[in-house]
Amino acid sequence: MITADALFEKLSHVTLGGTICRYSKDTCATLAPQINAINALKAQKNAIILAHSYVAPEIVYGVADHVGDSFELSKIAQSTSSDIIIFAAVKFMAETAKVLNPTKRVFIPSQINGCSLADSITVEGVQILRHTYPDHAFICYINTSAAVKAHCDCTVTSSNVYTIVEKYPNDRIYFLPDRLMGQNIANHLQSIGSTKIFDYYTGTCYVHEEYDPDMIAYIRSKHPQAAIVAHPECQPAIVDQATFVGSTSQMIQYVKTTTHDQYVLLTECGLTARLQAEEPQKQFIGSCTMCRYMKSNTLDHIQQCLESPHPSSEIHLDDATIQGANQSLAAMFRYAS
Ligand code: 13P
Ligand code: SF4
């Protein structure tokens, strides 16, 4: 059981999007009964709730069993013995859970299904590219549909992309769908003297492409001691001047294990919210951007998935897609280790 006071204690430092957007004691008193009802339902139905760090703090600190980045949550989805997986995140992550643990029922409580990266490439698009680049190995970012993964040789996440591209035993690689991450990988390969031929697609994350290198230079001039902590979906002009670059969980780990005066987090607002709650003594500056897809997960929709799920919130994939995508994910687990 969580009390309103305990919830307020956890969320009182979170200022989602601005200092006036604080969790009040009254808000926590309203949230606590619903959180307790969801946790009781979860136990009754033998369900597990996985939440990406970008979703609302009341999900992260109220009902989630595990919070993490896409790689960590995939591994938990693969090994869970719960009958039901509620994936508070975006559809491609819930699909990945279904591929990795197909006998479980997987539900997605988000109301706006999508991700600007996953939506930028279709199976037909991959087939055309395969025809154009017949000797390339196709490596896809986890931010793709299961159907697209099924047509690629290996999946990567932001936590292992550089390692896998380096290790992958093919001297021609086509990476999809993120153009900015593709440019960052190309720069990385060049910096280590790799001779691999590396091509990439044109998609972008609408949240991360917002960050402007001039804005970072301005923040740097005002706060020269601040650490710039960036996600690899940001553009190269930002990644190149960042103090640290990594997946969302690697960014959290970096902040927790360093002692800079201030931090600028160049990613979705949920990460700043998590660190404000977990590292209240540290200072976070600059603005953040919200992902409308991640933020469309709510306690109401999670409760509905447990009580009487709408058919459209359950993930269904055909056997061929599960098998194909599973091979691409198995290659990721093999090369990431
Ligand atoms: P992470 O795997 O780093 O959490 O990234 C997922 C994502 O969608 C970032 O926008
Ligand atoms: Fe997709 Fe960008 Fe949202 Fe991540 S932040 S889920 S890449 S739209």
mmCIF file of C-alpha atoms and ligand atoms in Angstrom, residues 52 54 89-93 114-119 141 143 178 204-209 231 233 248 267-268 289-295, ligand 2:
data_model
loop_
_atom_site.group_PDB
_atom_site.id
_atom_site.type_symbol
_atom_site.label_atom_id
_atom_site.label_comp_id
_atom_site.label_asym_id
_atom_site.label_seq_id
_atom_site.Cartn_x
_atom_site.Cartn_y
_atom_site.Cartn_z
ATOM 1 C CA HIS A 52 9.959 3.116 -19.789
ATOM 2 C CA TYR A 54 9.771 8.515 -20.184
ATOM 3 C CA ALA A 89 5.759 2.708 -23.188
ATOM 4 C CA VAL A 90 5.313 2.635 -26.980
ATOM 5 C CA LYS A 91 4.004 -0.046 -29.293
ATOM 6 C CA PHE A 92 7.323 -1.284 -30.684
ATOM 7 C CA MET A 93 8.478 -2.077 -27.109
ATOM 8 C CA GLY A 114 3.319 5.369 -32.496
ATOM 9 C CA CYS A 115 6.898 6.579 -32.459
ATOM 10 C CA SER A 116 8.185 8.893 -35.180
ATOM 11 C CA LEU A 117 11.147 6.554 -35.765
ATOM 12 C CA ALA A 118 9.202 3.273 -35.862
ATOM 13 C CA ASP A 119 6.577 4.895 -38.107
ATOM 14 C CA TYR A 141 17.168 0.083 -34.224
ATOM 15 C CA ASN A 143 12.459 1.531 -32.545
ATOM 16 C CA ASP A 178 17.374 6.796 -37.520
ATOM 17 C CA THR A 204 14.293 10.934 -37.014
ATOM 18 C CA CYS A 205 12.882 11.096 -33.500
ATOM 19 C CA TYR A 206 10.767 14.242 -33.396
ATOM 20 C CA VAL A 207 11.671 14.728 -29.706
ATOM 21 C CA HIS A 208 15.460 14.491 -30.024
ATOM 22 C CA GLU A 209 15.852 16.320 -33.327
ATOM 23 C CA HIS A 231 20.913 10.483 -26.102
ATOM 24 C CA GLU A 233 19.156 10.088 -31.204
ATOM 25 C CA THR A 248 18.335 6.514 -21.113
ATOM 26 C CA THR A 267 16.263 13.709 -24.016
ATOM 27 C CA GLU A 268 12.586 13.331 -23.138
ATOM 28 C CA THR A 289 10.832 17.881 -24.670
ATOM 29 C CA MET A 290 7.876 15.542 -24.142
ATOM 30 C CA CYS A 291 7.087 12.490 -26.277
ATOM 31 C CA ARG A 292 3.343 12.489 -26.938
ATOM 32 C CA TYR A 293 3.350 8.708 -27.445
ATOM 33 C CA MET A 294 5.043 7.879 -24.136
ATOM 34 C CA LYS A 295 2.982 10.468 -22.266
HETATM 35 FE FE1 SF4 B 2 9.940 7.377 -30.486
HETATM 36 FE FE2 SF4 B 2 11.210 9.655 -30.044
HETATM 37 FE FE3 SF4 B 2 9.132 8.993 -28.520
HETATM 38 FE FE4 SF4 B 2 11.485 7.655 -28.291
HETATM 39 S S1 SF4 B 2 11.088 9.812 -27.814
HETATM 40 S S2 SF4 B 2 9.446 6.773 -28.397
HETATM 41 S S3 SF4 B 2 12.159 7.682 -30.448
HETATM 42 S S4 SF4 B 2 9.089 9.438 -30.740
#
